[in-house]
Amino acid sequence: MYDQRVTISEAVHHIQNEDYLLPAIQREIVWERDQITDLFDSVLQGYPIGTFLYWDIRDENRDEYKMYGFIKDYITTTKYINTNAQSRNSEVVPDGAGDLKLILDGQQRLSSFYIGLKGTYTYKQDYKWYRNEDAWNKSRLYLNITSNPEEELSEDGDRQSRYDFAFLPMDQYDERVVTRGDDLWFRAGAILNYPKNEDQEDLVFEVKDQYADHLDRERERNVGRNLRALWRAIHDKAYITYFEEKEQNIDRVLDIFIRTNDGGTQLQKSDLLLSIATANWEKYDAREELTSFVDYLNTQLPSTNNYDKDFLLKSCLVLSDLPVRYRVGQFNRENVSKIENEWESIRTAIKAAATLVNQFGIDENTLTSRNAVIPLAYYFKNSGLTVDHLQQNAEEYHQTKQAMKKWLLTTLLNGTLSGNSDTVLRTIRDELSKADGEQFPLQEINEAVEGLNKVVGFNEEIAENVLENEKGGKRTFLALTLLYPENDWGSVQYHQDHIFPTSKLEEENLRDRGLPESKIAEFTEERDKLANLQLLTENENETKQDESFQDWVRNQNEGFYQRHFIPEDPEYHKLENFGQFVTERRKRIKRHLLSMLSSAGSEA
């Protein structure tokens, strides 16, 4: 290896010409907007940004490996809207011309320079609905050229930023220089149009002259400082310092890649493991197979889900009867080959399990542990059953489906697979393998897992613990969904709503009503717990607002009380009787959950 240097503008040119590509072992881009703006601030301040590692691949070996291009127009996810932007790199077939280099270390930084100077970054605005196209901002990188680079930007706190970069939405800001409030902002990529040393002074003069009415003497000075700093960072300083590996052996290159990246905080374990699978699978393209299957699970099943590559790779270990521990060493050539040989049956089983979970009413909002889906997938793979089998009315299939449902729901409510779940998964797999395709061994699994000092099953004590859950948590939302089995969880968004409004249960309000301190303490203690929560649609929630429960409930129909487990006696609806209301509603909810989830219950 030996080191070389190029400027950022030269690196961007090489990316655009596809002289720089990414090997299949590389991960996807993961940087957020503030990481990109921090990087640009660093180079303008003259800070080092680390070295890069390139693989100089020979012409005769180019056809042996899959390669991917850099993303120019990036979007955080294509899961919710149709767009020309990409969240994943596209495969590229080199044309055979030029000095081709594959990036082993430095993809995130190079991608950031490419997006910031040549492309766009599309992201969802906070507090807006994912599937609304107006919620997504397609933006380009701008530099505030009227800000003082000698002063730290207060909003950036400990990062000590001095150059005010931001991604501005294209539908509002699209010119080379735009006004935003009292400031002038320069589109960072426009600096590429001024490659020569003398060009920077022409640019400074143009901007100062065009916007003279916006500039006092100090701000005019800042314009010159900022534009010159940007020009020097992009065109003058050779910031890209890289080591070049010329060895053509894939095993050596993979070892270098892992050693270089394994200590980085941004590199997820799934990226490393997927890299190893990609380099060793022969029949399938591991990267394409696994990433596209994750997309399928998240978008094409009955409900929207939130699975990831870690879940999929962990499932591969469990379903292939390999050691469960999720670490790089498990993905050696022999194990990866076994996973590939079983991939079709693994994929079929995971799809069946995820589909069944959705049919149980569990989706991305209520699946508190993705690991809980893995034993169900293992059971499908071992037993040969399908979701269609379980939809039949035959008694044996009905019992199997109800046993699987009880196991899943109680596991999620109890947090049985939270924390270090390897031992639990291994224990469950052992019990499932003993079943040999017979009935889902609910009792045997619970007995074995209970021996690991884990909470299993469902009884009165567990029901009481569930009722202690407070508003906002996924486990709370899951418990609430069990009260409304008829709801359409896949297409309607529901809100966790306080039955007695929080504003009415504030200490000050309760004192104004003359309640004793003992009751005030009791009411505030129960205010956010499950017994004072219900699920309402957005429209129902808006119409209710902060109206007193006593007034609001008068206008509800008879079915409302049963659907929400509300006591019918009007005395319970008075604020001063909130404690009695909570006690009665707890009884009703507990009775329902026990009938649904306990081993003695008949409802499922």
Short mmCIF file of C-alpha atoms in Angstrom, two decimals, residues 158-351:
data_model
loop_
_atom_site.label_atom_id
_atom_site.label_comp_id
_atom_site.label_asym_id
_atom_site.label_seq_id
_atom_site.Cartn_x
_atom_site.Cartn_y
_atom_site.Cartn_z
CA ASP A 158 -20.30 20.92 21.50
CA ARG A 159 -19.57 20.34 17.81
CA GLN A 160 -18.01 23.84 17.61
CA SER A 161 -19.22 24.44 14.06
CA ARG A 162 -18.30 27.73 12.46
CA TYR A 163 -19.63 27.39 8.92
CA ASP A 164 -23.41 27.40 8.73
CA PHE A 165 -24.39 24.62 6.31
CA ALA A 166 -27.96 23.41 5.88
CA PHE A 167 -30.04 21.35 3.47
CA LEU A 168 -32.72 23.68 2.07
CA PRO A 169 -35.86 22.37 0.31
CA MET A 170 -35.68 22.73 -3.48
CA ASP A 171 -39.29 23.80 -3.81
CA GLN A 172 -38.41 26.96 -1.88
CA TYR A 173 -34.72 27.50 -2.66
CA ASP A 174 -33.24 26.62 -6.05
CA GLU A 175 -30.93 29.45 -7.21
CA ARG A 176 -27.17 29.68 -6.84
CA VAL A 177 -27.64 32.32 -4.13
CA VAL A 178 -30.90 32.60 -2.18
CA THR A 179 -32.13 34.86 0.59
CA ARG A 180 -33.39 33.27 3.77
CA GLY A 181 -34.49 35.80 6.33
CA ASP A 182 -31.71 38.42 6.44
CA ASP A 183 -29.03 35.99 5.27
CA LEU A 184 -27.62 35.00 1.89
CA TRP A 185 -27.13 31.29 1.23
CA PHE A 186 -24.86 29.88 -1.50
CA ARG A 187 -25.61 26.49 -3.06
CA ALA A 188 -22.50 24.49 -2.20
CA GLY A 189 -22.42 22.54 -5.46
CA ALA A 190 -22.16 25.75 -7.51
CA ILE A 191 -18.54 26.08 -6.35
CA LEU A 192 -17.67 23.32 -8.83
CA ASN A 193 -18.34 25.83 -11.62
CA TYR A 194 -15.32 27.86 -10.47
CA PRO A 195 -12.38 25.44 -10.70
CA LYS A 196 -9.51 27.87 -11.26
CA ASN A 197 -7.76 29.96 -8.64
CA GLU A 198 -8.72 33.23 -10.32
CA ASP A 199 -12.36 32.06 -10.50
CA GLN A 200 -12.87 32.43 -6.77
CA GLU A 201 -12.29 36.19 -6.87
CA ASP A 202 -14.68 36.55 -9.81
CA LEU A 203 -17.29 34.63 -7.79
CA VAL A 204 -16.79 36.81 -4.71
CA PHE A 205 -17.10 39.97 -6.80
CA GLU A 206 -20.25 38.70 -8.58
CA VAL A 207 -22.06 37.89 -5.36
CA LYS A 208 -21.05 41.09 -3.58
CA ASP A 209 -22.07 43.19 -6.57
CA GLN A 210 -25.39 41.42 -7.15
CA TYR A 211 -26.44 41.59 -3.49
CA ALA A 212 -24.90 44.89 -2.48
CA ASP A 213 -28.24 46.10 -1.11
CA HIS A 214 -28.28 43.19 1.38
CA LEU A 215 -24.77 43.72 2.71
CA ASP A 216 -23.24 46.08 5.21
CA ARG A 217 -19.47 46.18 5.50
CA GLU A 218 -19.20 43.33 8.01
CA ARG A 219 -21.52 40.99 6.11
CA GLU A 220 -19.76 41.81 2.83
CA ARG A 221 -16.49 40.75 4.48
CA ASN A 222 -18.14 37.51 5.65
CA VAL A 223 -19.27 36.72 2.08
CA GLY A 224 -15.67 36.84 0.91
CA ARG A 225 -14.41 34.73 3.81
CA ASN A 226 -17.03 32.03 3.38
CA LEU A 227 -16.78 31.71 -0.40
CA ARG A 228 -12.97 31.63 -0.34
CA ALA A 229 -12.99 29.00 2.43
CA LEU A 230 -15.42 26.85 0.43
CA TRP A 231 -13.35 27.20 -2.76
CA ARG A 232 -10.10 26.27 -1.01
CA ALA A 233 -11.64 23.25 0.71
CA ILE A 234 -13.12 21.86 -2.51
CA HIS A 235 -10.55 22.82 -5.16
CA ASP A 236 -7.24 23.58 -3.48
CA LYS A 237 -6.56 21.32 -0.49
CA ALA A 238 -5.97 17.62 -1.20
CA TYR A 239 -8.29 16.43 1.56
CA ILE A 240 -8.77 12.91 0.21
CA THR A 241 -5.73 11.02 1.48
CA TYR A 242 -5.99 7.37 0.56
CA PHE A 243 -4.06 4.15 0.84
CA GLU A 244 -4.31 1.87 -2.15
CA GLU A 245 -4.48 -1.91 -1.96
CA LYS A 246 -3.35 -3.66 -5.14
CA GLU A 247 -3.69 -7.29 -3.96
CA GLN A 248 -6.42 -9.06 -5.98
CA ASN A 249 -7.27 -11.86 -3.52
CA ILE A 250 -10.85 -11.40 -2.25
CA ASP A 251 -10.13 -13.05 1.11
CA ARG A 252 -7.36 -10.58 1.86
CA VAL A 253 -9.47 -7.66 0.72
CA LEU A 254 -12.39 -8.85 2.85
CA ASP A 255 -10.11 -9.21 5.87
CA ILE A 256 -8.80 -5.67 5.33
CA PHE A 257 -12.34 -4.39 4.98
CA ILE A 258 -13.51 -6.01 8.22
CA ARG A 259 -10.45 -4.91 10.19
CA THR A 260 -10.80 -1.37 8.88
CA ASN A 261 -14.52 -1.05 9.54
CA ASP A 262 -15.32 -3.30 12.51
CA GLY A 263 -14.35 -0.65 15.08
CA GLY A 264 -16.40 2.11 13.52
CA THR A 265 -19.50 3.18 15.40
CA GLN A 266 -21.48 3.73 12.18
CA LEU A 267 -20.91 0.24 10.78
CA GLN A 268 -23.66 -2.12 11.84
CA LYS A 269 -22.89 -5.78 12.39
CA SER A 270 -25.43 -6.71 9.72
CA ASP A 271 -23.39 -4.82 7.13
CA LEU A 272 -20.29 -6.87 7.94
CA LEU A 273 -22.16 -10.16 7.94
CA LEU A 274 -23.96 -9.33 4.72
CA SER A 275 -20.58 -8.50 3.20
CA ILE A 276 -19.30 -11.97 4.08
CA ALA A 277 -22.42 -13.64 2.69
CA THR A 278 -22.14 -11.60 -0.51
CA ALA A 279 -18.54 -12.66 -0.99
CA ASN A 280 -19.32 -16.37 -0.41
CA TRP A 281 -22.79 -17.11 -1.79
CA GLU A 282 -22.62 -18.72 -5.22
CA LYS A 283 -26.21 -19.26 -6.39
CA TYR A 284 -27.77 -16.07 -5.03
CA ASP A 285 -26.72 -12.44 -4.77
CA ALA A 286 -26.88 -12.24 -0.96
CA ARG A 287 -27.08 -8.46 -0.83
CA GLU A 288 -29.94 -8.28 -3.31
CA GLU A 289 -31.78 -11.27 -1.84
CA LEU A 290 -31.70 -10.13 1.77
CA THR A 291 -32.23 -6.40 1.29
CA SER A 292 -35.11 -6.88 -1.17
CA PHE A 293 -36.68 -9.45 1.16
CA VAL A 294 -36.53 -6.96 4.05
CA ASP A 295 -38.35 -4.46 1.83
CA TYR A 296 -40.93 -7.10 0.96
CA LEU A 297 -41.59 -7.93 4.61
CA ASN A 298 -42.00 -4.26 5.46
CA THR A 299 -44.25 -3.18 2.60
CA GLN A 300 -45.99 -6.15 0.95
CA LEU A 301 -47.60 -8.03 3.84
CA PRO A 302 -51.04 -7.35 5.37
CA SER A 303 -49.62 -4.56 7.58
CA THR A 304 -46.61 -2.25 7.48
CA ASN A 305 -43.66 -3.71 9.39
CA ASN A 306 -40.21 -2.65 10.54
CA TYR A 307 -37.89 -5.61 10.05
CA ASP A 308 -34.20 -5.10 9.30
CA LYS A 309 -31.15 -7.02 8.10
CA ASP A 310 -30.09 -7.90 11.63
CA PHE A 311 -33.41 -9.68 12.16
CA LEU A 312 -33.00 -11.56 8.89
CA LEU A 313 -29.42 -12.66 9.52
CA LYS A 314 -30.22 -13.71 13.08
CA SER A 315 -33.16 -15.72 11.73
CA CYS A 316 -30.85 -17.42 9.24
CA LEU A 317 -28.67 -18.70 12.09
CA VAL A 318 -31.63 -20.01 14.11
CA LEU A 319 -33.51 -21.55 11.19
CA SER A 320 -30.35 -23.26 9.86
CA ASP A 321 -29.76 -24.91 13.26
CA LEU A 322 -26.46 -23.05 13.58
CA PRO A 323 -25.13 -21.53 16.82
CA VAL A 324 -27.54 -18.73 17.78
CA ARG A 325 -24.98 -16.19 18.94
CA TYR A 326 -25.01 -13.29 16.47
CA ARG A 327 -21.39 -12.50 15.73
CA VAL A 328 -19.04 -12.32 12.77
CA GLY A 329 -17.33 -15.62 13.59
CA GLN A 330 -20.56 -17.57 13.02
CA PHE A 331 -20.62 -16.46 9.39
CA ASN A 332 -17.70 -18.54 8.18
CA ARG A 333 -17.64 -20.11 4.73
CA GLU A 334 -19.21 -23.38 5.90
CA ASN A 335 -22.10 -21.74 7.78
CA VAL A 336 -22.77 -19.19 5.05
CA SER A 337 -22.91 -22.01 2.51
CA LYS A 338 -25.42 -23.89 4.67
CA ILE A 339 -27.61 -20.77 4.93
CA GLU A 340 -27.53 -20.36 1.14
CA ASN A 341 -28.54 -24.00 0.63
CA GLU A 342 -31.54 -23.50 2.92
CA TRP A 343 -32.36 -19.96 1.84
CA GLU A 344 -35.56 -20.79 -0.05
CA SER A 345 -37.10 -22.63 2.90
CA ILE A 346 -35.86 -19.95 5.32
CA ARG A 347 -37.42 -17.19 3.24
CA THR A 348 -40.72 -19.08 2.96
CA ALA A 349 -40.85 -19.70 6.71
CA ILE A 350 -40.06 -16.09 7.66
CA LYS A 351 -42.69 -14.80 5.24
#
